[in-house]
Coordinates of C-alpha atoms in Angstrom, one line a residue:
Chain A
M17 CA -2.0 62.1 -13.9
T18 CA 0.6 63.3 -16.3
A19 CA -0.3 65.0 -19.5
N20 CA 1.7 62.7 -21.7
G21 CA 1.0 59.6 -19.7
K22 CA 4.7 58.7 -19.7
G23 CA 5.2 58.8 -16.0
V24 CA 7.9 60.6 -14.0
S25 CA 11.6 60.4 -13.4
L26 CA 12.3 58.9 -10.0
R27 CA 15.0 59.4 -7.5
L28 CA 15.6 57.5 -4.3
E29 CA 17.9 59.4 -2.0
N30 CA 19.6 57.6 0.9
C31 CA 16.7 55.3 1.4
A32 CA 17.3 52.8 4.2
K33 CA 14.8 50.7 6.2
T34 CA 15.3 49.5 9.7
Y35 CA 12.5 47.6 11.4
P36 CA 11.8 47.8 15.2
G37 CA 14.4 45.6 16.9
G38 CA 17.2 47.1 14.8
I39 CA 17.0 44.8 11.9
Q40 CA 18.2 46.7 8.8
V41 CA 16.7 45.2 5.7
L42 CA 17.9 48.0 3.4
S43 CA 21.1 49.9 3.7
P44 CA 21.0 53.5 2.5
M45 CA 20.7 53.5 -1.2
T46 CA 20.5 56.1 -3.9
L47 CA 19.0 55.3 -7.3
E48 CA 18.0 57.4 -10.3
I49 CA 15.4 56.2 -12.8
A50 CA 14.7 58.1 -15.9
R51 CA 11.2 59.0 -17.2
G52 CA 9.8 56.1 -19.2
E53 CA 12.5 53.7 -18.2
T54 CA 11.9 50.1 -17.2
V55 CA 14.2 49.1 -14.3
V56 CA 14.3 45.6 -12.8
L57 CA 15.2 45.1 -9.2
L58 CA 16.8 41.6 -9.2
G59 CA 18.1 39.6 -6.3
P60 CA 17.6 36.5 -4.1
S61 CA 14.8 36.6 -1.5
G62 CA 15.6 38.8 1.4
C63 CA 17.8 41.1 -0.6
G64 CA 15.6 44.2 0.0
K65 CA 14.1 44.5 -3.5
T66 CA 10.5 44.3 -2.4
T67 CA 11.2 46.8 0.5
T68 CA 12.6 49.2 -2.1
L69 CA 9.5 48.8 -4.2
R70 CA 7.3 49.4 -1.2
I71 CA 9.2 52.5 -0.3
I72 CA 8.7 53.9 -3.9
A73 CA 5.0 52.9 -3.7
G74 CA 4.5 54.7 -0.3
L75 CA 3.5 51.6 1.5
I76 CA 6.4 51.9 3.9
Q77 CA 8.4 54.9 4.9
P78 CA 12.2 55.0 4.5
D79 CA 14.3 55.6 7.7
H80 CA 14.8 59.2 8.7
G81 CA 16.9 61.0 6.1
G82 CA 15.7 59.0 3.1
R83 CA 13.7 60.7 0.4
V84 CA 11.7 59.6 -2.6
L85 CA 11.4 62.2 -5.4
F86 CA 9.0 62.0 -8.4
D87 CA 10.1 64.5 -11.1
G88 CA 12.2 66.2 -8.4
V89 CA 9.3 66.7 -6.0
D90 CA 9.6 65.1 -2.6
V91 CA 6.8 62.6 -2.1
T92 CA 8.3 60.8 0.9
S93 CA 5.4 61.7 3.2
V94 CA 2.7 61.3 0.5
P95 CA 0.6 58.2 1.2
I96 CA 0.2 55.6 -1.5
E97 CA -3.4 56.6 -2.2
K98 CA -2.2 60.1 -3.2
R99 CA 0.9 59.1 -5.1
N100 CA -0.9 57.9 -8.3
V101 CA 1.2 54.7 -8.7
G102 CA 0.0 51.5 -10.4
M103 CA 0.8 48.4 -8.5
V104 CA 0.7 44.7 -9.6
F105 CA 1.1 42.0 -6.9
Q106 CA 2.4 38.4 -7.0
S107 CA -1.0 37.3 -5.6
Y108 CA -2.8 39.4 -8.2
A109 CA -4.8 41.0 -5.3
L110 CA -8.0 41.3 -7.4
F111 CA -11.2 42.3 -5.7
P112 CA -13.2 39.1 -5.5
N113 CA -16.5 40.9 -5.0
M114 CA -16.2 42.8 -8.4
T115 CA -16.3 41.7 -12.0
V116 CA -13.3 42.0 -14.3
A117 CA -14.6 45.4 -15.5
G118 CA -15.3 46.4 -11.9
N119 CA -11.7 45.7 -11.0
I120 CA -10.2 47.5 -13.9
G121 CA -12.5 50.5 -13.5
Y122 CA -12.1 50.8 -9.7
G123 CA -9.4 53.4 -9.7
L124 CA -11.5 55.5 -12.2
K125 CA -14.6 55.1 -10.0
I126 CA -12.6 56.4 -7.0
R127 CA -11.6 59.4 -9.1
H128 CA -15.2 60.0 -10.0
V129 CA -14.7 59.5 -13.7
P130 CA -18.2 59.6 -15.4
K131 CA -19.6 56.2 -16.1
A132 CA -19.5 56.5 -19.9
E133 CA -15.9 57.6 -20.0
R134 CA -15.1 54.9 -17.4
R135 CA -16.6 52.2 -19.6
K136 CA -14.6 53.5 -22.6
R137 CA -11.4 53.4 -20.7
V138 CA -12.0 50.0 -19.2
D139 CA -12.8 48.6 -22.7
A140 CA -9.6 50.1 -24.0
M141 CA -7.5 48.6 -21.2
M142 CA -9.1 45.2 -21.7
Q143 CA -8.2 45.4 -25.4
L144 CA -4.7 46.4 -24.5
V145 CA -4.0 43.4 -22.4
G146 CA -6.0 41.0 -24.6
I147 CA -9.0 40.1 -22.3
D148 CA -11.8 42.0 -24.1
T149 CA -14.2 39.1 -23.9
L150 CA -14.1 38.8 -20.1
H151 CA -16.0 42.0 -19.3
D152 CA -18.6 40.7 -16.8
R153 CA -16.7 37.6 -15.6
R154 CA -16.3 37.0 -12.0
V155 CA -12.7 37.0 -10.8
D156 CA -12.9 33.4 -9.5
Q157 CA -13.8 32.2 -13.0
L158 CA -10.5 33.4 -14.5
S159 CA -7.3 31.4 -15.1
G160 CA -4.0 32.6 -13.5
G161 CA -2.8 34.3 -16.7
Q162 CA -6.1 36.1 -17.1
R163 CA -6.0 37.3 -13.5
Q164 CA -2.6 38.7 -14.0
R165 CA -3.8 40.6 -17.1
V166 CA -6.7 42.0 -15.2
A167 CA -4.3 43.1 -12.4
L168 CA -2.1 44.7 -15.0
A169 CA -5.0 46.5 -16.8
R170 CA -6.3 47.7 -13.4
A171 CA -2.9 49.1 -12.5
V172 CA -2.5 51.1 -15.7
A173 CA -6.1 52.2 -16.2
C174 CA -5.6 55.4 -14.2
Q175 CA -2.4 56.3 -16.1
P176 CA -0.2 56.1 -13.1
R177 CA 3.0 58.1 -12.8
V178 CA 5.0 55.0 -12.0
L179 CA 4.1 51.3 -12.6
L180 CA 5.3 49.0 -9.8
L181 CA 5.3 45.2 -10.3
D182 CA 6.2 42.8 -7.5
E183 CA 7.1 39.4 -8.9
P184 CA 4.0 39.4 -11.1
L185 CA 4.8 36.2 -13.0
T186 CA 6.1 34.1 -10.1
A187 CA 2.7 32.3 -9.4
L188 CA 2.3 31.2 -13.0
D189 CA 3.6 28.0 -14.7
A190 CA 6.7 28.2 -16.9
S191 CA 5.2 28.3 -20.4
L192 CA 2.6 30.9 -19.5
R193 CA 5.3 32.9 -17.8
D194 CA 7.3 33.0 -21.0
R195 CA 4.3 34.1 -23.0
L196 CA 3.3 36.8 -20.6
R197 CA 6.9 38.0 -20.3
T198 CA 6.9 38.7 -24.0
D199 CA 3.5 40.5 -23.7
L200 CA 4.7 42.5 -20.8
N201 CA 7.7 43.6 -22.7
Q202 CA 5.5 44.9 -25.6
L203 CA 3.2 46.5 -23.1
F204 CA 5.9 48.4 -21.3
R205 CA 7.3 49.6 -24.6
S206 CA 3.9 50.8 -25.9
L207 CA 2.9 52.5 -22.6
G208 CA 6.2 54.1 -22.0
I209 CA 5.4 54.5 -18.3
T210 CA 8.3 54.6 -15.8
T211 CA 8.3 51.0 -14.6
I212 CA 9.9 49.3 -11.6
Y213 CA 9.8 45.5 -11.8
V214 CA 10.8 43.2 -8.9
T215 CA 11.9 39.6 -9.6
H216 CA 14.3 36.9 -8.5
D217 CA 14.2 35.5 -12.0
Q218 CA 17.2 36.6 -14.0
G219 CA 15.6 35.6 -17.3
E220 CA 12.7 38.0 -16.6
A221 CA 15.2 40.7 -15.6
M222 CA 17.2 40.3 -18.8
A223 CA 14.1 40.2 -21.0
L224 CA 12.3 43.2 -19.5
G225 CA 14.8 45.6 -18.0
D226 CA 16.3 48.7 -19.7
R227 CA 18.5 48.5 -16.7
I228 CA 18.9 45.9 -13.9
V229 CA 19.6 46.7 -10.3
V230 CA 21.2 43.6 -8.8
M231 CA 20.7 43.6 -5.0
T232 CA 22.0 41.5 -2.2
K233 CA 21.7 41.7 1.6
G234 CA 20.0 45.1 1.5
T235 CA 22.6 46.7 -0.8
I236 CA 22.9 47.4 -4.5
A237 CA 25.6 45.1 -6.0
Q238 CA 25.5 46.6 -9.5
V239 CA 23.3 48.8 -11.7
G240 CA 23.6 48.3 -15.4
T241 CA 22.1 47.3 -18.7
P242 CA 21.4 43.5 -19.1
D243 CA 24.6 43.0 -21.2
E244 CA 26.7 45.0 -18.8
I245 CA 25.5 42.9 -15.9
Y246 CA 26.1 39.7 -17.9
F247 CA 29.4 40.4 -19.5
R248 CA 30.9 42.8 -17.0
P249 CA 29.7 41.8 -13.5
A250 CA 31.0 44.1 -10.9
N251 CA 31.8 41.4 -8.4
R252 CA 31.7 37.7 -7.7
F253 CA 28.1 37.8 -6.4
V254 CA 26.7 39.3 -9.6
A255 CA 28.8 37.0 -11.7
E256 CA 27.5 33.9 -10.0
F257 CA 23.9 35.2 -9.6
I258 CA 23.4 36.0 -13.3
G259 CA 23.7 33.1 -15.6
A260 CA 26.2 30.3 -15.2
A261 CA 29.7 31.5 -14.4
N262 CA 33.1 29.7 -14.0
I263 CA 35.0 31.3 -11.2
L264 CA 38.8 30.9 -11.7
E265 CA 41.3 31.6 -9.0
G266 CA 45.1 31.7 -9.4
P267 CA 48.2 33.8 -9.2
L268 CA 48.5 36.5 -11.8
Q269 CA 51.7 37.2 -13.7
S270 CA 51.5 40.2 -16.0
E271 CA 48.4 39.4 -18.1
V272 CA 48.5 35.7 -17.5
M273 CA 46.7 33.7 -14.8
L274 CA 48.4 30.5 -13.8
L275 CA 45.9 27.6 -13.4
P276 CA 46.4 23.9 -12.7
G277 CA 45.6 23.2 -16.4
G278 CA 47.9 25.8 -17.9
Q279 CA 47.7 29.5 -18.5
L280 CA 44.9 31.9 -19.3
H281 CA 45.4 35.4 -20.9
I282 CA 43.5 38.1 -19.1
D283 CA 43.3 41.7 -20.5
G284 CA 44.4 44.3 -18.0
G285 CA 45.7 41.7 -15.5
R286 CA 48.5 42.9 -13.3
T287 CA 51.1 40.8 -11.5
G288 CA 50.0 40.1 -8.0
D289 CA 48.8 37.5 -5.5
T290 CA 45.8 35.3 -6.2
A291 CA 43.3 36.9 -8.4
V292 CA 39.7 35.9 -9.1
A293 CA 38.3 35.9 -12.6
M294 CA 35.1 34.9 -14.3
V295 CA 34.4 33.3 -17.7
R296 CA 31.0 32.3 -19.0
P297 CA 30.5 28.6 -20.1
E298 CA 29.6 29.6 -23.7
A299 CA 32.8 31.7 -24.0
I300 CA 35.1 28.7 -23.7
G301 CA 36.0 26.9 -26.9
I302 CA 37.0 23.2 -27.1
V303 CA 40.2 22.6 -29.3
S304 CA 42.8 19.9 -29.6
P305 CA 45.0 19.6 -26.5
D306 CA 48.1 19.6 -28.7
G307 CA 49.8 23.0 -28.4
A308 CA 47.0 24.4 -26.3
S309 CA 48.1 26.7 -23.4
W310 CA 45.1 25.6 -21.2
T311 CA 43.9 22.0 -21.0
G312 CA 41.6 19.8 -19.0
R313 CA 39.9 16.4 -18.9
I314 CA 36.2 15.9 -19.7
Q315 CA 34.4 14.7 -16.6
T316 CA 30.7 14.7 -17.6
K317 CA 28.8 15.3 -20.8
I318 CA 25.1 16.2 -21.0
F319 CA 23.3 16.7 -24.3
L320 CA 20.8 19.6 -23.9
G321 CA 19.5 19.7 -27.5
D322 CA 20.7 23.2 -28.4
R323 CA 24.1 22.6 -26.9
L324 CA 26.4 20.2 -25.2
R325 CA 27.1 20.9 -21.5
L326 CA 30.5 19.6 -20.4
T327 CA 32.3 19.8 -17.1
V328 CA 36.0 19.8 -17.4
A329 CA 38.3 18.8 -14.6
E330 CA 42.0 19.5 -14.0
A331 CA 41.7 22.8 -15.8
A332 CA 41.2 25.0 -12.7
T333 CA 41.0 24.5 -9.0
S334 CA 37.5 23.2 -9.4
A335 CA 35.7 21.7 -12.4
I336 CA 34.6 24.3 -15.0
V337 CA 31.5 24.2 -17.1
V338 CA 31.7 24.6 -20.9
D339 CA 28.8 25.0 -23.3
A340 CA 30.0 23.5 -26.6
S341 CA 28.4 23.0 -30.0
N342 CA 25.8 20.2 -30.0
R343 CA 27.7 18.6 -32.9
L344 CA 31.0 18.3 -31.0
V345 CA 32.2 14.7 -30.8
V346 CA 34.0 14.1 -27.5
Q347 CA 34.0 11.4 -24.9
V348 CA 34.1 11.5 -21.1
G349 CA 37.8 11.1 -20.1
D350 CA 39.1 12.8 -23.3
R351 CA 41.9 15.4 -22.7
V352 CA 40.9 18.7 -24.5
G353 CA 42.4 22.1 -25.0
L354 CA 40.4 25.2 -23.9
T355 CA 40.4 28.6 -25.6
V356 CA 38.9 31.8 -24.5
P357 CA 38.6 34.8 -26.8
N358 CA 40.2 38.1 -25.8
G359 CA 38.0 40.2 -23.6
S360 CA 35.8 37.2 -22.4
V361 CA 37.5 36.8 -19.1
R362 CA 36.7 39.4 -16.4
L363 CA 38.7 40.1 -13.3
L364 CA 36.4 40.3 -10.2
T365 CA 36.6 41.9 -6.9
S366 CA 35.3 39.3 -4.5
Chain B
M19 CA -16.8 -8.7 7.5
S20 CA -17.7 -6.9 4.3
S21 CA -16.8 -3.2 4.2
R22 CA -20.5 -2.4 3.8
M23 CA -21.4 -4.1 7.0
F24 CA -18.5 -2.4 8.8
V25 CA -19.8 1.0 7.7
A26 CA -23.3 0.1 8.8
L27 CA -21.9 -1.0 12.2
C28 CA -20.0 2.3 12.6
L29 CA -23.1 4.3 11.7
A30 CA -25.4 2.4 14.0
P31 CA -24.6 4.3 17.2
L32 CA -25.1 7.6 15.4
L33 CA -28.4 6.5 13.9
I34 CA -29.6 5.2 17.3
V35 CA -28.7 8.4 19.1
A36 CA -30.2 10.5 16.3
A37 CA -33.5 8.5 16.4
A38 CA -33.8 8.5 20.1
F39 CA -32.9 12.1 20.9
F40 CA -33.8 13.9 17.8
V41 CA -36.1 12.3 15.3
L42 CA -38.5 10.7 17.7
P43 CA -38.9 13.6 20.1
L44 CA -39.3 16.0 17.2
A45 CA -41.9 13.8 15.5
R46 CA -43.7 13.5 18.9
L47 CA -43.6 17.2 19.3
V48 CA -45.3 17.7 15.8
V49 CA -47.9 15.1 16.7
V50 CA -48.6 16.6 20.1
G51 CA -48.9 20.1 18.5
A52 CA -51.9 18.8 16.5
S53 CA -53.5 16.8 19.4
G54 CA -55.3 19.7 21.2
P55 CA -59.0 20.5 20.9
D56 CA -58.4 22.5 17.7
G57 CA -56.3 19.7 16.1
A58 CA -53.8 20.9 13.4
A59 CA -55.4 24.3 13.5
A60 CA -53.2 25.0 16.6
Y61 CA -50.4 25.6 14.1
L62 CA -52.5 28.3 12.4
A63 CA -53.2 29.8 15.8
I64 CA -49.6 31.0 16.0
L65 CA -50.5 33.5 13.3
T66 CA -54.2 34.1 14.0
E67 CA -54.2 34.4 17.8
P68 CA -53.0 38.0 18.6
R69 CA -51.1 37.0 21.7
Y70 CA -49.0 34.3 19.9
R71 CA -48.6 36.4 16.8
E72 CA -47.4 39.4 18.7
S73 CA -44.9 37.4 20.7
L74 CA -43.6 35.8 17.5
V75 CA -43.2 39.2 15.8
A76 CA -41.6 40.7 19.0
T77 CA -39.2 37.7 19.2
V78 CA -38.2 38.0 15.5
I79 CA -37.8 41.8 15.7
L80 CA -35.7 41.4 18.9
A81 CA -33.6 38.7 17.3
V82 CA -33.1 40.8 14.1
A83 CA -32.2 43.9 16.1
T84 CA -29.8 41.9 18.3
T85 CA -28.2 40.4 15.2
V86 CA -27.7 43.8 13.4
A87 CA -26.4 45.6 16.5
T88 CA -24.1 42.7 17.4
L89 CA -22.7 42.5 13.8
I90 CA -22.0 46.3 13.8
T91 CA -20.4 46.3 17.3
A92 CA -18.4 43.1 16.8
T93 CA -17.2 44.2 13.3
I94 CA -15.9 47.6 14.6
V95 CA -14.3 46.0 17.6
G96 CA -13.0 42.9 15.8
L97 CA -11.4 45.0 13.1
F98 CA -9.7 47.3 15.6
V99 CA -8.5 44.6 18.0
Q100 CA -7.2 42.3 15.2
R101 CA -5.4 45.1 13.4
H102 CA -3.8 46.9 16.3
D103 CA -1.4 45.8 18.9
F104 CA -1.6 47.7 22.1
P105 CA -0.9 47.0 25.8
G106 CA -3.8 45.0 27.3
R107 CA -5.0 43.7 24.0
S108 CA -5.2 40.1 25.2
V109 CA -6.9 41.2 28.4
L110 CA -9.5 43.0 26.2
V111 CA -10.1 40.0 24.0
A112 CA -10.5 37.8 27.2
L113 CA -13.0 40.4 28.6
L114 CA -15.0 40.5 25.3
T115 CA -15.3 36.8 25.2
F116 CA -16.0 36.4 28.9
P117 CA -19.9 36.4 28.6
L118 CA -19.6 33.0 26.9
A119 CA -18.8 31.7 30.4
L120 CA -22.1 33.0 31.9
P121 CA -25.5 31.4 31.7
G122 CA -28.4 33.5 30.5
V123 CA -29.9 33.8 34.0
V124 CA -26.7 35.5 35.2
V125 CA -26.7 37.8 32.2
G126 CA -30.3 38.7 33.0
F127 CA -29.3 39.3 36.6
M128 CA -26.5 41.6 35.5
I129 CA -29.0 43.6 33.3
I130 CA -31.2 44.0 36.4
L131 CA -28.3 45.3 38.4
L132 CA -27.5 47.7 35.6
A133 CA -31.0 48.9 34.5
G134 CA -33.4 47.5 37.0
R135 CA -35.3 49.3 39.7
Q136 CA -32.3 49.5 41.9
G137 CA -29.9 49.6 39.0
L138 CA -26.9 51.8 38.3
I139 CA -28.4 53.5 35.3
G140 CA -31.6 54.3 37.3
E141 CA -29.6 55.9 40.1
V142 CA -27.5 58.0 37.8
A143 CA -30.6 59.1 35.9
R144 CA -32.3 60.0 39.1
A145 CA -29.3 62.0 40.3
L146 CA -29.2 63.9 36.9
T147 CA -32.9 64.3 36.0
G148 CA -34.8 63.4 39.1
Q149 CA -36.5 60.6 37.3
R150 CA -35.5 56.9 37.7
L151 CA -34.8 55.2 34.3
V152 CA -35.7 51.5 34.4
F153 CA -35.7 49.4 31.2
A154 CA -34.4 46.1 32.4
Y155 CA -37.8 44.3 32.3
A156 CA -38.9 45.5 28.8
A157 CA -37.6 44.9 25.3
G158 CA -34.7 47.3 26.0
G159 CA -33.4 45.1 28.8
L160 CA -33.8 42.0 26.7
F161 CA -32.0 43.6 23.8
L162 CA -29.1 44.6 26.0
G163 CA -28.9 41.2 27.6
Y164 CA -29.0 39.4 24.2
L165 CA -26.4 41.8 22.9
Y166 CA -24.1 41.0 25.8
F167 CA -24.1 37.3 25.2
S168 CA -24.2 37.6 21.4
I169 CA -21.1 39.8 20.9
P170 CA -18.5 37.2 22.0
R171 CA -20.0 34.6 19.7
V172 CA -19.7 36.9 16.7
I173 CA -16.5 38.7 17.6
L174 CA -14.3 35.6 17.5
T175 CA -15.6 34.7 14.0
I176 CA -15.0 38.2 12.7
M177 CA -11.5 38.4 14.2
A178 CA -10.6 35.1 12.5
S179 CA -11.9 36.4 9.2
V180 CA -10.1 39.7 9.5
E181 CA -6.9 37.8 10.2
K182 CA -7.3 35.8 6.9
L183 CA -7.8 38.9 4.7
D184 CA -5.1 39.3 2.1
P185 CA -3.4 42.6 2.9
Q186 CA -2.3 43.0 -0.7
V187 CA -5.9 43.4 -1.8
E188 CA -6.2 46.4 0.5
E189 CA -2.9 47.7 -0.7
A190 CA -4.1 47.4 -4.3
A191 CA -7.2 49.4 -3.5
R192 CA -5.1 52.1 -1.8
A193 CA -2.7 52.2 -4.8
L194 CA -5.8 52.9 -6.9
G195 CA -6.5 56.0 -4.8
A196 CA -9.0 54.5 -2.2
G197 CA -8.8 56.2 1.2
A198 CA -9.6 54.4 4.5
W199 CA -13.4 54.7 4.1
A200 CA -13.4 53.4 0.5
V201 CA -11.1 50.5 1.4
H202 CA -13.4 49.5 4.2
R203 CA -16.6 49.9 2.0
D204 CA -15.2 48.3 -1.2
V205 CA -12.7 45.7 0.0
I206 CA -12.8 44.8 3.7
L207 CA -16.6 44.6 4.4
P208 CA -17.4 42.7 1.2
A209 CA -14.7 40.2 2.1
L210 CA -16.2 39.7 5.5
V211 CA -19.7 39.0 4.2
P212 CA -19.4 35.2 4.6
A213 CA -18.4 35.7 8.3
F214 CA -21.3 38.1 8.7
I215 CA -23.8 35.5 7.4
A216 CA -22.3 32.6 9.4
S217 CA -22.0 34.4 12.7
G218 CA -25.2 36.5 12.1
A219 CA -27.2 33.3 11.6
I220 CA -25.9 31.8 14.9
C221 CA -26.6 35.1 16.6
F222 CA -30.2 35.2 15.3
A223 CA -30.9 31.6 16.3
T224 CA -29.5 32.1 19.8
A225 CA -31.6 35.2 20.2
M226 CA -34.7 33.5 19.0
G227 CA -34.4 30.7 21.4
A228 CA -32.8 32.4 24.4
F229 CA -34.6 31.4 27.6
G230 CA -32.5 32.1 30.7
T231 CA -32.2 35.8 30.1
A232 CA -35.8 36.1 29.0
F233 CA -37.0 34.2 32.1
T234 CA -35.1 36.7 34.3
L235 CA -36.1 39.8 32.5
A236 CA -39.3 39.4 30.4
T237 CA -41.9 40.6 32.8
R238 CA -43.3 43.4 30.6
T239 CA -42.8 41.8 27.2
D240 CA -43.6 38.4 25.8
V241 CA -41.0 36.5 23.8
L242 CA -41.8 33.2 22.2
P243 CA -39.7 30.9 24.5
M244 CA -41.5 32.5 27.5
V245 CA -44.9 32.0 25.9
I246 CA -44.1 28.3 25.3
Y247 CA -43.0 28.0 29.0
T248 CA -46.2 29.6 30.2
E249 CA -48.4 27.4 28.0
F250 CA -46.6 24.3 29.1
T251 CA -46.2 24.9 32.9
L252 CA -48.9 27.3 33.9
N253 CA -51.7 26.6 31.5
A254 CA -50.8 22.9 30.9
N255 CA -51.7 23.5 27.3
F256 CA -49.3 20.9 25.9
A257 CA -50.7 21.0 22.4
M258 CA -50.2 24.8 22.0
A259 CA -46.8 24.7 23.6
A260 CA -45.7 22.0 21.2
A261 CA -47.2 23.9 18.2
L262 CA -45.4 27.1 19.2
S263 CA -42.2 25.1 19.7
V264 CA -42.4 23.8 16.2
G265 CA -43.2 27.3 14.9
L266 CA -40.1 28.7 16.7
G267 CA -38.0 25.9 15.3
I268 CA -39.2 26.4 11.7
V269 CA -38.5 30.2 11.8
T270 CA -35.0 29.6 13.2
W271 CA -34.3 26.7 10.9
A272 CA -35.4 28.7 7.9
A273 CA -33.0 31.6 8.9
L274 CA -30.1 29.1 9.2
A275 CA -31.0 27.4 5.9
V276 CA -31.2 30.7 4.0
S277 CA -27.9 31.9 5.5
R278 CA -26.3 28.5 4.7
S279 CA -27.2 28.7 1.1
A280 CA -26.1 32.3 0.9
A281 CA -22.8 31.6 2.5
G282 CA -22.2 28.4 0.7
T283 CA -20.7 27.0 3.8
S284 CA -22.1 25.1 6.8
V285 CA -23.5 27.2 9.5
A286 CA -23.9 25.4 12.8
A287 CA -27.1 25.7 14.7
A288 CA -26.8 27.3 18.1
G289 CA -28.2 25.9 21.3

């Protein structure tokens, strides 16, 4: 238990994982996480994010040569029960034979915290996550959202050095997920514990992470703040995985990309063979085709309430997606001009 | 044909079989139990007559001891075998369930070969202490025989339940600081309670009614099925045999009913 309850700094050094049979699910990775930081491991299933989390937890050992350090101290060979980590699972993993209070107080009981003190801490935790009326309820009498709150309270009750969450909201329905996401965000900020959060949901990652680690096929694709990841993706995988992205391909001449529908200015572009660039749907503006340097023809139009989603053909090698104002008056088949502000197009390595 | 009639026709064979082979014989048994010179008091004699009472108590104690010992052994072995992969694992599982294939008489015979007058344990004991150890024909032998055929019945249920445990619940307990003992005490064993109740009830019922093994071994101790057999064949006391049968049935049925309500699931009666 740390004196300030703010957790530890964390360092993964060369952590890889190979299972018997030679299947490497995680390539050697090094990652620094600051004290009190919330880092989200984001990626499609099978990208190695849960494996990374389980290595940090101490549930699995990294391959030889890999090290896990808490505040600079090597804990690689310390088993999970001695690491003082808090863990929240997708399935909640509550103890069905205990009440809500029994679940939350279990870690304190194991640590032989006196009953009165335990009761006080459990009550405080229940208040923190907003379930203070459920003290003696049985676990099977709780809704999904309440179970997740119990799991969360149980994980933080012992003031863990690191809080680890493995897809904690995936099993919940969409509206509840949104509400809990906001609550989680507040909770992480108020607790200030070093937190690692695994998800495949980019919305969750954006909302919760101080930094996001995007992973694919057992490697780190990019580490950055949510806006870095969104606006300056390191490669095509990150660009396409986070949000909607138009991938443009064409020869580059000086700072201009030549496309079927005209020309597009790209900052920092150099003359060369075919280049790949990315532009977000909301960054593209619709203007009159007269005098526009880049044009296309509207193929489909979908009204989404807050915006108009258009697909525009003939502008690039494949149709591009544009999010326009919901007041824009255009028809399918109209020829339109396309504008992109400086700095909104990003060259990608593929 | 109306759907009601169709259902009635479908149920008819079941009702006929149930009436012919279950309800009628059982009713007859209850009536016969009260048809002796003492009338319905024969049922009371199960508790007032020392010989019957003692055999009932001995049978219940033996069945309870067998159930407890079986649950302990089967849980330890079931947990280990289900959780660990090692060479010969499937052979071990096959060996552990092998007694299911043997009738009670054979089990009794094997206990005699092990702990009887010429048994292996007796020979070893004589070589070591000079005194022959023989316990096949008393409660110890019966206990061992019952244990032998009870373990496979329980171990398969326990293994199936262990397989269904959510590993994340154990991981959650470990993350909270629980060591191996605490995880077993607080998480694994409580999760296995329904399996304990279901398989324990079957184990108890089987031990209460076991006849083959008792017939082979019970020369120095009386268990209820043996007393029923003696009353019926040697003493031709049909009324007392019937009354004892009903008494045995009620005790066993009560144990199954209690366990069924405790487990909240159906527990099959054992043969």
